[in-house]
CSV table of C-alpha atoms in Angstrom, one decimal:
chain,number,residue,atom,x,y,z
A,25,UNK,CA,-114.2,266.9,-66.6
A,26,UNK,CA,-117.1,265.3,-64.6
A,27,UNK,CA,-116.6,264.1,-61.5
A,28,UNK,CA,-117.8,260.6,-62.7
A,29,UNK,CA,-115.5,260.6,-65.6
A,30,UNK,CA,-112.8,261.4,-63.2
A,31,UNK,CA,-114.0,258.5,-60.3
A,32,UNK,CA,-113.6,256.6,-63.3
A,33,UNK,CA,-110.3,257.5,-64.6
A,34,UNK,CA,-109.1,256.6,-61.8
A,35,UNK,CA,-110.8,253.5,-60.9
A,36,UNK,CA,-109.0,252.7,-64.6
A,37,UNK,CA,-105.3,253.6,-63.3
A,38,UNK,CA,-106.1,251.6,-60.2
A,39,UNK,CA,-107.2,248.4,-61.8
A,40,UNK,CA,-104.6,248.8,-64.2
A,41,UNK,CA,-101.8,249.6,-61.5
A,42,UNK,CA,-102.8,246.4,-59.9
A,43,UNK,CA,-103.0,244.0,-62.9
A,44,UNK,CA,-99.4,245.4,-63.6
A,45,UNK,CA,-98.3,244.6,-60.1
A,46,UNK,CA,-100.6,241.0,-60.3
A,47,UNK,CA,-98.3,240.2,-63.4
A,48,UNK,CA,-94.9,241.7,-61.8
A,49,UNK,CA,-95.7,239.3,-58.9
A,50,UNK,CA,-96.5,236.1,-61.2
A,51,UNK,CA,-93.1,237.0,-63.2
A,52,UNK,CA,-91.4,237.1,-60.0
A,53,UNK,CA,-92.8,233.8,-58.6
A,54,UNK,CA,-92.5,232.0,-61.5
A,55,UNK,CA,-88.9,232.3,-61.8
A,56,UNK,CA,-88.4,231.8,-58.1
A,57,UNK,CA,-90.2,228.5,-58.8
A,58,UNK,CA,-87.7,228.1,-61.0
A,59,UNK,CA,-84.7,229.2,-59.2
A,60,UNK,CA,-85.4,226.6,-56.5
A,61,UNK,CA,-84.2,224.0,-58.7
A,62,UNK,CA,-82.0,225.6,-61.2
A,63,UNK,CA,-80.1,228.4,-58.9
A,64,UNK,CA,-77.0,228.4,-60.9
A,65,UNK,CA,-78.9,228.9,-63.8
A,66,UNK,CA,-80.9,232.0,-62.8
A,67,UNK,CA,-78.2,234.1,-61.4
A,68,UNK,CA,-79.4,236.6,-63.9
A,69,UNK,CA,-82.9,236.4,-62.2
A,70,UNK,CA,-84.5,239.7,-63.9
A,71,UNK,CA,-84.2,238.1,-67.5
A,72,UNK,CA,-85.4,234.5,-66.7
A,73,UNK,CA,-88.1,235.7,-64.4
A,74,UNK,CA,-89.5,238.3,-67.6
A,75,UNK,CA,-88.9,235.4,-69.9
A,76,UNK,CA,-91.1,233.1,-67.6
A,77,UNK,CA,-93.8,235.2,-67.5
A,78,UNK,CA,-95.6,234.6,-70.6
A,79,UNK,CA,-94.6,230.5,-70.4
A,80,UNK,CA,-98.1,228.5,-70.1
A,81,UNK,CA,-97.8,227.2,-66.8
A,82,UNK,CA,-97.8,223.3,-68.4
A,83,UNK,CA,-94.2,224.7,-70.4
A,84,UNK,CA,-92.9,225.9,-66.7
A,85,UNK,CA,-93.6,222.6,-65.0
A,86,UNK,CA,-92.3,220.6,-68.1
A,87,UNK,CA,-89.1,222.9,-68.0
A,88,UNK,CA,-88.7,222.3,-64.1
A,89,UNK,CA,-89.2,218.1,-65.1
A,90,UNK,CA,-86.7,218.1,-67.8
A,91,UNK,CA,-83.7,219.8,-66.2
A,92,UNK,CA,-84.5,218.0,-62.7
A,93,UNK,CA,-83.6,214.9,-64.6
A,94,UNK,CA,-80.0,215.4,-65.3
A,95,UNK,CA,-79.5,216.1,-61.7
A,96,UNK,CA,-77.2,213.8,-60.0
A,97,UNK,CA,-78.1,212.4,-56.3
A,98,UNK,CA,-75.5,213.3,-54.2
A,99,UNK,CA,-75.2,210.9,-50.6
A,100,UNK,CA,-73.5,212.4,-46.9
A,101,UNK,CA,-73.5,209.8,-44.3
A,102,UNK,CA,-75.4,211.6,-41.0
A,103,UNK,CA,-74.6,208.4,-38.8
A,104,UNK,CA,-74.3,204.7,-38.9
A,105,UNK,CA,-78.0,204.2,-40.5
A,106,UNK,CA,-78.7,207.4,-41.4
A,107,UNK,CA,-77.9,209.2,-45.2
A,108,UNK,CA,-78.5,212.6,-46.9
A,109,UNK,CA,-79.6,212.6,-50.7
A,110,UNK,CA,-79.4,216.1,-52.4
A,111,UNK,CA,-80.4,216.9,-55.7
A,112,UNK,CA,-83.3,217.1,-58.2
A,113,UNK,CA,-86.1,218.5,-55.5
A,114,UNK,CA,-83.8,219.6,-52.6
A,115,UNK,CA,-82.9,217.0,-49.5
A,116,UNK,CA,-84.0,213.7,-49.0
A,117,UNK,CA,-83.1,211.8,-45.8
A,118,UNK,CA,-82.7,207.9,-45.3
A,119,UNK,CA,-83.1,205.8,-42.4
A,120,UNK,CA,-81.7,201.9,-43.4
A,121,UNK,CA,-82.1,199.3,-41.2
A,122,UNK,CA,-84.0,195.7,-40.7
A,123,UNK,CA,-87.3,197.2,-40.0
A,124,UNK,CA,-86.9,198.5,-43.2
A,125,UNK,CA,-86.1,202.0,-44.6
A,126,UNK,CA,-87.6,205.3,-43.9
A,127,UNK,CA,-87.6,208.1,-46.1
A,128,UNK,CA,-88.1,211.8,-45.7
A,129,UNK,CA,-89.1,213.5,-48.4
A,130,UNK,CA,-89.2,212.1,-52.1
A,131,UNK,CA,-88.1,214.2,-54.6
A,132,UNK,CA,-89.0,214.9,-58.4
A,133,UNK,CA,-90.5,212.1,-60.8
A,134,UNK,CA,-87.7,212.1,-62.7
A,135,UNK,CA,-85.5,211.4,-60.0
A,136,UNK,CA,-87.4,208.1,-60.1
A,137,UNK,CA,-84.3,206.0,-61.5
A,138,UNK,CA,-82.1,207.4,-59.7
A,139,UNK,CA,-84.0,207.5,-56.4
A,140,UNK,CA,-84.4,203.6,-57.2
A,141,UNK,CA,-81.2,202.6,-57.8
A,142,UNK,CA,-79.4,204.7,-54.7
A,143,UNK,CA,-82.1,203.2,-52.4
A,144,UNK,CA,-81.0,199.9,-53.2
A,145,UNK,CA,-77.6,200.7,-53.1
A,146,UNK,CA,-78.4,201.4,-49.5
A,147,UNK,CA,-79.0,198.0,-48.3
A,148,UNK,CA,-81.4,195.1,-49.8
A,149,UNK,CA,-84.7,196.3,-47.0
A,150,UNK,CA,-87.3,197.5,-48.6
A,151,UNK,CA,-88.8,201.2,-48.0
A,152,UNK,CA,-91.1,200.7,-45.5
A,153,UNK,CA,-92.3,204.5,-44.5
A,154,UNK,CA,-92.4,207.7,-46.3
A,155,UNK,CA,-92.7,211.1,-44.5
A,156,UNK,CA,-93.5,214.2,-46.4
A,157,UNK,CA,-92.5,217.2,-44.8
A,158,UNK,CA,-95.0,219.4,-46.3
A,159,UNK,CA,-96.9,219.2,-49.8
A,160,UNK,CA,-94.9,220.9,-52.4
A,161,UNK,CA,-94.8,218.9,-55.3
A,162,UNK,CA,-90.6,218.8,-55.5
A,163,UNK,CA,-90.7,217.0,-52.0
A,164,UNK,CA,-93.5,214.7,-53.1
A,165,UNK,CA,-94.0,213.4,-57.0
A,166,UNK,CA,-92.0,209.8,-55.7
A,167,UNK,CA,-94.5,209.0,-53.4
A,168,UNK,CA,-96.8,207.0,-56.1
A,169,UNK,CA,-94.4,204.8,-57.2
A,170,UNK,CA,-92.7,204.7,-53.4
A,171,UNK,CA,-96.1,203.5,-52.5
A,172,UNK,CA,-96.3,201.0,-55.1
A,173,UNK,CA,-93.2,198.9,-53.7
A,174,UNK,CA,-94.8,198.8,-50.7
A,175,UNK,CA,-94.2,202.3,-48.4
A,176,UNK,CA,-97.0,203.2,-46.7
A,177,UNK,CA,-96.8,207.5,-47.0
A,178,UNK,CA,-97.8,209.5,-43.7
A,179,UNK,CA,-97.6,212.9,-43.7
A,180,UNK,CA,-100.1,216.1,-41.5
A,181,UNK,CA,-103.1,216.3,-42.6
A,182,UNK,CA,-102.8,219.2,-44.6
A,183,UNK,CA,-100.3,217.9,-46.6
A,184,UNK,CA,-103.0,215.2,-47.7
A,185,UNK,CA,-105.8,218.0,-48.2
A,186,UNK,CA,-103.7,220.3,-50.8
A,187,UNK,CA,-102.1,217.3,-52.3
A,188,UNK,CA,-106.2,216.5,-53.2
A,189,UNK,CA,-106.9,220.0,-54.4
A,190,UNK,CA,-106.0,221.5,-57.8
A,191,UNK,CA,-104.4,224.8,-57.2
A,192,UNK,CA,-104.1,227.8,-59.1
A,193,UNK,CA,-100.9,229.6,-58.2
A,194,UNK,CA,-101.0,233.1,-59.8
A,195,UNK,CA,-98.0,233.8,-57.6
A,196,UNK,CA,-96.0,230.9,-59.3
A,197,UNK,CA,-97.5,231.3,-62.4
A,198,UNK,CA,-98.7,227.5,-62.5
A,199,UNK,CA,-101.8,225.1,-61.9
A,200,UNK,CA,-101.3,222.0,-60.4
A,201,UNK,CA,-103.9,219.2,-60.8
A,202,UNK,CA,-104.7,217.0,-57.5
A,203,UNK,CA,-102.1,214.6,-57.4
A,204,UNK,CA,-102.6,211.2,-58.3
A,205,UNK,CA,-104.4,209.0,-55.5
A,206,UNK,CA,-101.9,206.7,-54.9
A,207,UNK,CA,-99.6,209.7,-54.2
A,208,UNK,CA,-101.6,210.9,-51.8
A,209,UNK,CA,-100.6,209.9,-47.7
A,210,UNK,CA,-101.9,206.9,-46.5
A,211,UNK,CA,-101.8,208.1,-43.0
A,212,UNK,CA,-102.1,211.5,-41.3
A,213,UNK,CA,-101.6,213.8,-37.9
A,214,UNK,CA,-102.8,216.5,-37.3
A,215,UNK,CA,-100.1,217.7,-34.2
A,216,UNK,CA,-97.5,215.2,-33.7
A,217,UNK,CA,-96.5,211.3,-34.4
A,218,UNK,CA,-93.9,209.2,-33.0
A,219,UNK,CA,-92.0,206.0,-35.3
A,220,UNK,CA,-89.5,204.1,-33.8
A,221,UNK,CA,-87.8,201.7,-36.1
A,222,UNK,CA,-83.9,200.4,-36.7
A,223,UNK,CA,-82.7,201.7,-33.6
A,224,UNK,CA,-84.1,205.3,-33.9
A,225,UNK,CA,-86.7,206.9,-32.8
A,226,UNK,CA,-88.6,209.3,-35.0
A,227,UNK,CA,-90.6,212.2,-33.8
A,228,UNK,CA,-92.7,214.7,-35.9
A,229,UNK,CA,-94.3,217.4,-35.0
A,230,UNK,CA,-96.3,220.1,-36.8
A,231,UNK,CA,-95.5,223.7,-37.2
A,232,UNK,CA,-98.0,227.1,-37.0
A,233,UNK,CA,-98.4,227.7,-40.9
A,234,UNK,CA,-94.7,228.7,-42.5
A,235,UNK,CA,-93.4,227.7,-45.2
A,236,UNK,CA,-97.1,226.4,-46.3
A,237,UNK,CA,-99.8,225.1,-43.8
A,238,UNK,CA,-98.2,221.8,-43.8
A,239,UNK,CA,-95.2,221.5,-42.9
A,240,UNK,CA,-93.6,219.5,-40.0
A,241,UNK,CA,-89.7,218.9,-38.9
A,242,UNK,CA,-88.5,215.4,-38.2
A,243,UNK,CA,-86.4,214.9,-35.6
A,244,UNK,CA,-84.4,211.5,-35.5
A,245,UNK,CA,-83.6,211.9,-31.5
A,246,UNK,CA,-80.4,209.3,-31.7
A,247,UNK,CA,-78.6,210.6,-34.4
A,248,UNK,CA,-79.1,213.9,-33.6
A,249,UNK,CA,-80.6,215.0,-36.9
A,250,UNK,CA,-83.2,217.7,-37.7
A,251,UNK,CA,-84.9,217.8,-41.3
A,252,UNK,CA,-86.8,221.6,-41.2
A,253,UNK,CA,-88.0,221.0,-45.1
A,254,UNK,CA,-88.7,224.1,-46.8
A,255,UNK,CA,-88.9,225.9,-42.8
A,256,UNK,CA,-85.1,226.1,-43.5
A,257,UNK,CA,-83.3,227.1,-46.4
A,258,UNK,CA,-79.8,227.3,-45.7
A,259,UNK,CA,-77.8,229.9,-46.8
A,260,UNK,CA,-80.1,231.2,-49.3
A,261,UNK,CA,-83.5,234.0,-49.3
A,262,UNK,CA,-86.3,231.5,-48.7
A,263,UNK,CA,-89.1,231.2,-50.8
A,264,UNK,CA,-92.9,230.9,-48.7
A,265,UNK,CA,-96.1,230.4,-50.1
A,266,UNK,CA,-98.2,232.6,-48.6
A,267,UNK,CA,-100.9,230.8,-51.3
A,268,UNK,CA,-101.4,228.0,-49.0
A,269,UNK,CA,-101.0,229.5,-45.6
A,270,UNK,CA,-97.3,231.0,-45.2
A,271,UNK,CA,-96.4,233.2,-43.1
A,272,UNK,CA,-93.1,234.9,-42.5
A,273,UNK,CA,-93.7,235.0,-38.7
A,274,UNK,CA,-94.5,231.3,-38.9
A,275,UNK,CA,-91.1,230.7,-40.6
A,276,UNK,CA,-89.4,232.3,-37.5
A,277,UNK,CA,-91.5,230.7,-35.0
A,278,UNK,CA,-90.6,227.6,-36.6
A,279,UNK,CA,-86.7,228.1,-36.6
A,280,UNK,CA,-87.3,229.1,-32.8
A,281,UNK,CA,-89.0,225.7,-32.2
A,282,UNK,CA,-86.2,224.2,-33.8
A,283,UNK,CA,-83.5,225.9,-31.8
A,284,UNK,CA,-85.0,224.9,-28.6
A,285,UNK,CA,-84.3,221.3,-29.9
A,286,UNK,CA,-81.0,221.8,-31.4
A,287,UNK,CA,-77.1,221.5,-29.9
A,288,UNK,CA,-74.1,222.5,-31.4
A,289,UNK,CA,-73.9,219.1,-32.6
A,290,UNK,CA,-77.1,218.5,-34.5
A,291,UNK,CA,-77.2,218.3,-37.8
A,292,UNK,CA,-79.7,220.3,-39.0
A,293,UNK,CA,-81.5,219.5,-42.7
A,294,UNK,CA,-82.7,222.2,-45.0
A,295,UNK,CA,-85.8,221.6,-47.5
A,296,UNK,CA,-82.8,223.6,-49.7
A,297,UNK,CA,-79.3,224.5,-49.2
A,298,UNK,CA,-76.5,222.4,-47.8
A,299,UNK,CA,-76.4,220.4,-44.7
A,300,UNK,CA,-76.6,223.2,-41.6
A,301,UNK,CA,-75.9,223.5,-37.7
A,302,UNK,CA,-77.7,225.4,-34.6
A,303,UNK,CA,-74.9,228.2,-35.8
A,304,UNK,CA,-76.4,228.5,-39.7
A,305,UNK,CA,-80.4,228.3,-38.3
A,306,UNK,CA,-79.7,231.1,-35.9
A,307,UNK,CA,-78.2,233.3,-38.7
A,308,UNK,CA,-80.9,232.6,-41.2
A,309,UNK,CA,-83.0,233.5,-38.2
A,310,UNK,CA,-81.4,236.6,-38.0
A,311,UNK,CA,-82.4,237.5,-41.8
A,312,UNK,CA,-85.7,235.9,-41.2
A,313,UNK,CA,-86.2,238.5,-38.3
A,314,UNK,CA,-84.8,241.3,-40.5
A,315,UNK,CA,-86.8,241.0,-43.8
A,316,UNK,CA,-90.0,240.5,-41.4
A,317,UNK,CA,-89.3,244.3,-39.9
A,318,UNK,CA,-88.2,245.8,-42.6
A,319,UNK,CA,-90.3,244.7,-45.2
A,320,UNK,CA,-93.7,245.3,-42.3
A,321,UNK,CA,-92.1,249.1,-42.2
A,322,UNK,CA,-92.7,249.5,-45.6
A,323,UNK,CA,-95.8,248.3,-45.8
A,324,UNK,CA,-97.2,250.1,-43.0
A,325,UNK,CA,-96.3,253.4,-44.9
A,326,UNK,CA,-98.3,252.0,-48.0
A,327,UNK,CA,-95.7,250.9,-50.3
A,328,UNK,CA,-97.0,248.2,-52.7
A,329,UNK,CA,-95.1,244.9,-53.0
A,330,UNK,CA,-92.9,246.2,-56.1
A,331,UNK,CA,-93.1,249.9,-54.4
A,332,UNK,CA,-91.3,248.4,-51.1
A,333,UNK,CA,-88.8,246.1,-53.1
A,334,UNK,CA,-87.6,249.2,-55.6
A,335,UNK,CA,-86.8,250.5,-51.7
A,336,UNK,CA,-84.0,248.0,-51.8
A,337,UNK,CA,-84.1,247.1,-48.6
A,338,UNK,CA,-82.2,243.7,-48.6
A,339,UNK,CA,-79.7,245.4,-50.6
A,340,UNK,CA,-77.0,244.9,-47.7
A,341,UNK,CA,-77.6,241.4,-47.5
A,342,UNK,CA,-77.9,240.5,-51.2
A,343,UNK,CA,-74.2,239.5,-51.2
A,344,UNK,CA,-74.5,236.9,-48.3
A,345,UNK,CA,-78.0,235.7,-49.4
A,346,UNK,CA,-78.7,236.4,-53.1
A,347,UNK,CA,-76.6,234.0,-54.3
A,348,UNK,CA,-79.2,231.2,-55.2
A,349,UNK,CA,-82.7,231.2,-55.0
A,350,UNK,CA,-83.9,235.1,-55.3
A,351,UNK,CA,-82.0,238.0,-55.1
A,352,UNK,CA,-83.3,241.1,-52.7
A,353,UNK,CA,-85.1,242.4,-55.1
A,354,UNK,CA,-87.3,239.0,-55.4
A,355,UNK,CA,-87.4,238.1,-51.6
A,356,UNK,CA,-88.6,241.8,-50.9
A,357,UNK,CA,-92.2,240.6,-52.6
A,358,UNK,CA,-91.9,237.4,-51.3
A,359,UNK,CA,-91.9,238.4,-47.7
A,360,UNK,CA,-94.6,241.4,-48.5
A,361,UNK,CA,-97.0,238.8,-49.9
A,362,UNK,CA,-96.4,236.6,-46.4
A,363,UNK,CA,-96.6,239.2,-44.0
């Protein structure tokens, strides 16, 4: 055979290796989009992530919609003035008072309703502020109508400029249009911003790129009470979007900033996951830590992404972590695409 026929031979295997592993990758994001919100659901991750591959990315969003609105809103009191929602989109936080109420995070659009009608359950003061802790769509699709009753939204600055963008997401499998304008935040930072309202005082503060390249922590300094967003997901294998600027060593320098903030007593909110302490942030530090070495290892010897996961090296850790969003299997790519 010619030495051209064989260059392109295997030029051929190589492309095709790589669409393989391009598809692999989209299968695996898409149902880890999923997973996010349905994690009892996709315990049996392998089958809904090869059944997700093929959806249209319109059918996954409109899936991820549908289900998010039979969610219930679930309420934990953090202090006085101060209340956890979980549910459809992860963790929202409350701050009720006179000056009027401050929210952290927004959730799904269909949570609408719901979101509504717990708010006011909360006291007859209008929303006054709403922070976004980064700009993933779960954490943000309330802000329009939010906005509309009269919140003005503030979030960094990047959280505004992807929020504007249409993205294509071949590692989640979906494309997200720009959202609408009156979704998008009012005001921006760019490094930190200060609040002070019903008693509290508010400080955010922007981390190196993590989760995405816009997330920041709020920190309500009286209460005691840390909301990480999607920096922190508690008890489960994170998921980071290394398509808009995450980085696994930005997720850990972001738990370290945290934990230089943090006593015993703080309560510390996850973008996912229950309600955590100091104690559960320095453990998912820990497997933060871990997957960043191991995962690096293989990748230094020239594994591919689904080369280094087959390596099982979460395998040990599946048990403890595995249980909701992704499995090790899942996390393994996740971690090789944000190294």
């Amino acid at each position: 055979m010619r030495s051209d026929s064989l260059q392109e031979q295997a030029t051929g295997e190589k492309q095709s290796t790589r669409r393989e592993m391009l598809r692999n990758t989209a299968a695996l994001a898409s149902g880890a989009f999923l997973a996010q919100f349905f994690p009892g659901a996709l315990r049996s991750a392998g089958a809904a992530y090869r059944q997700q591959e093929a959806a249209p990315a319109g059918d996954v969003l409109a899936a991820v919609h549908a289900r998010m609105g039979a969610l219930p809103i679930q309420s934990q009191k953090l202090a006085a003035n101060l209340t956890l929602l979980s549910g459809p989109g992860g963790n929202v936080v409350v701050l009720n008072g006179a000056d009027g109420k401050i929210l952290v995070d927004t959730f799904l659009s269909p949570a609408w309703p719901k979101l509504k009608e717990t708010l006011d359950g909360l006291g007859n003061a209008p929303v006054k502020t709403v922070i976004d802790t980064h700009w993933h769509f779960d954490h943000t699709e309330n802000n329009g109508p939010l906005h509309a009753a009269g919140a003005t939204i503030l979030a960094h600055e990047n959280t505004k400029k992807r929020m504007s963008e249409a993205h294509d997401l071949p590692v989640l499998g979906v494309h997200l249009e720009p959202s609408p304008a009156e979704a998008l935040p009012q005001e921006t930072f760019a490094t930190s911003h200060r609040l002070k309202a019903n008693s509290e005082n508010l400080m955010m503060q922007h981390f190196a790129p993590a989760h995405t390249d816009s997330d920041v922590y709020v920190l309500f300094e009286k209460a005691n009470v840390i909301h990480m967003g999607d920096t922190f997901f508690n008890g489960l294998y994170p998921f980071i979007d290394s398509s808009t600027g995450g980085k696994i060593s930005g997720m850990i320098a972001a738990v370290d900033k945290v934990l230089t903030l943090a006593s015993k007593d703080t309560k510390i909110v996850p973008g996912h996951g229950p309600l955590g302490n100091k104690e559960d942030v320095t453990k998912y530090r820990e497997l933060l830590v871990t997957a960043r070495d191991r995962v690096q290892k293989l990748k230094a010897a020239g594994k591919t992404a689904e080369e280094a996961a087959a390596e099982k090296p979460f395998a040990d850790l599946d048990a403890v972590w595995g249980k909701g969003l992704l499995n090790s299997d899942q996390f393994t790519q996740v971690v090789y695409l944000a190294l």
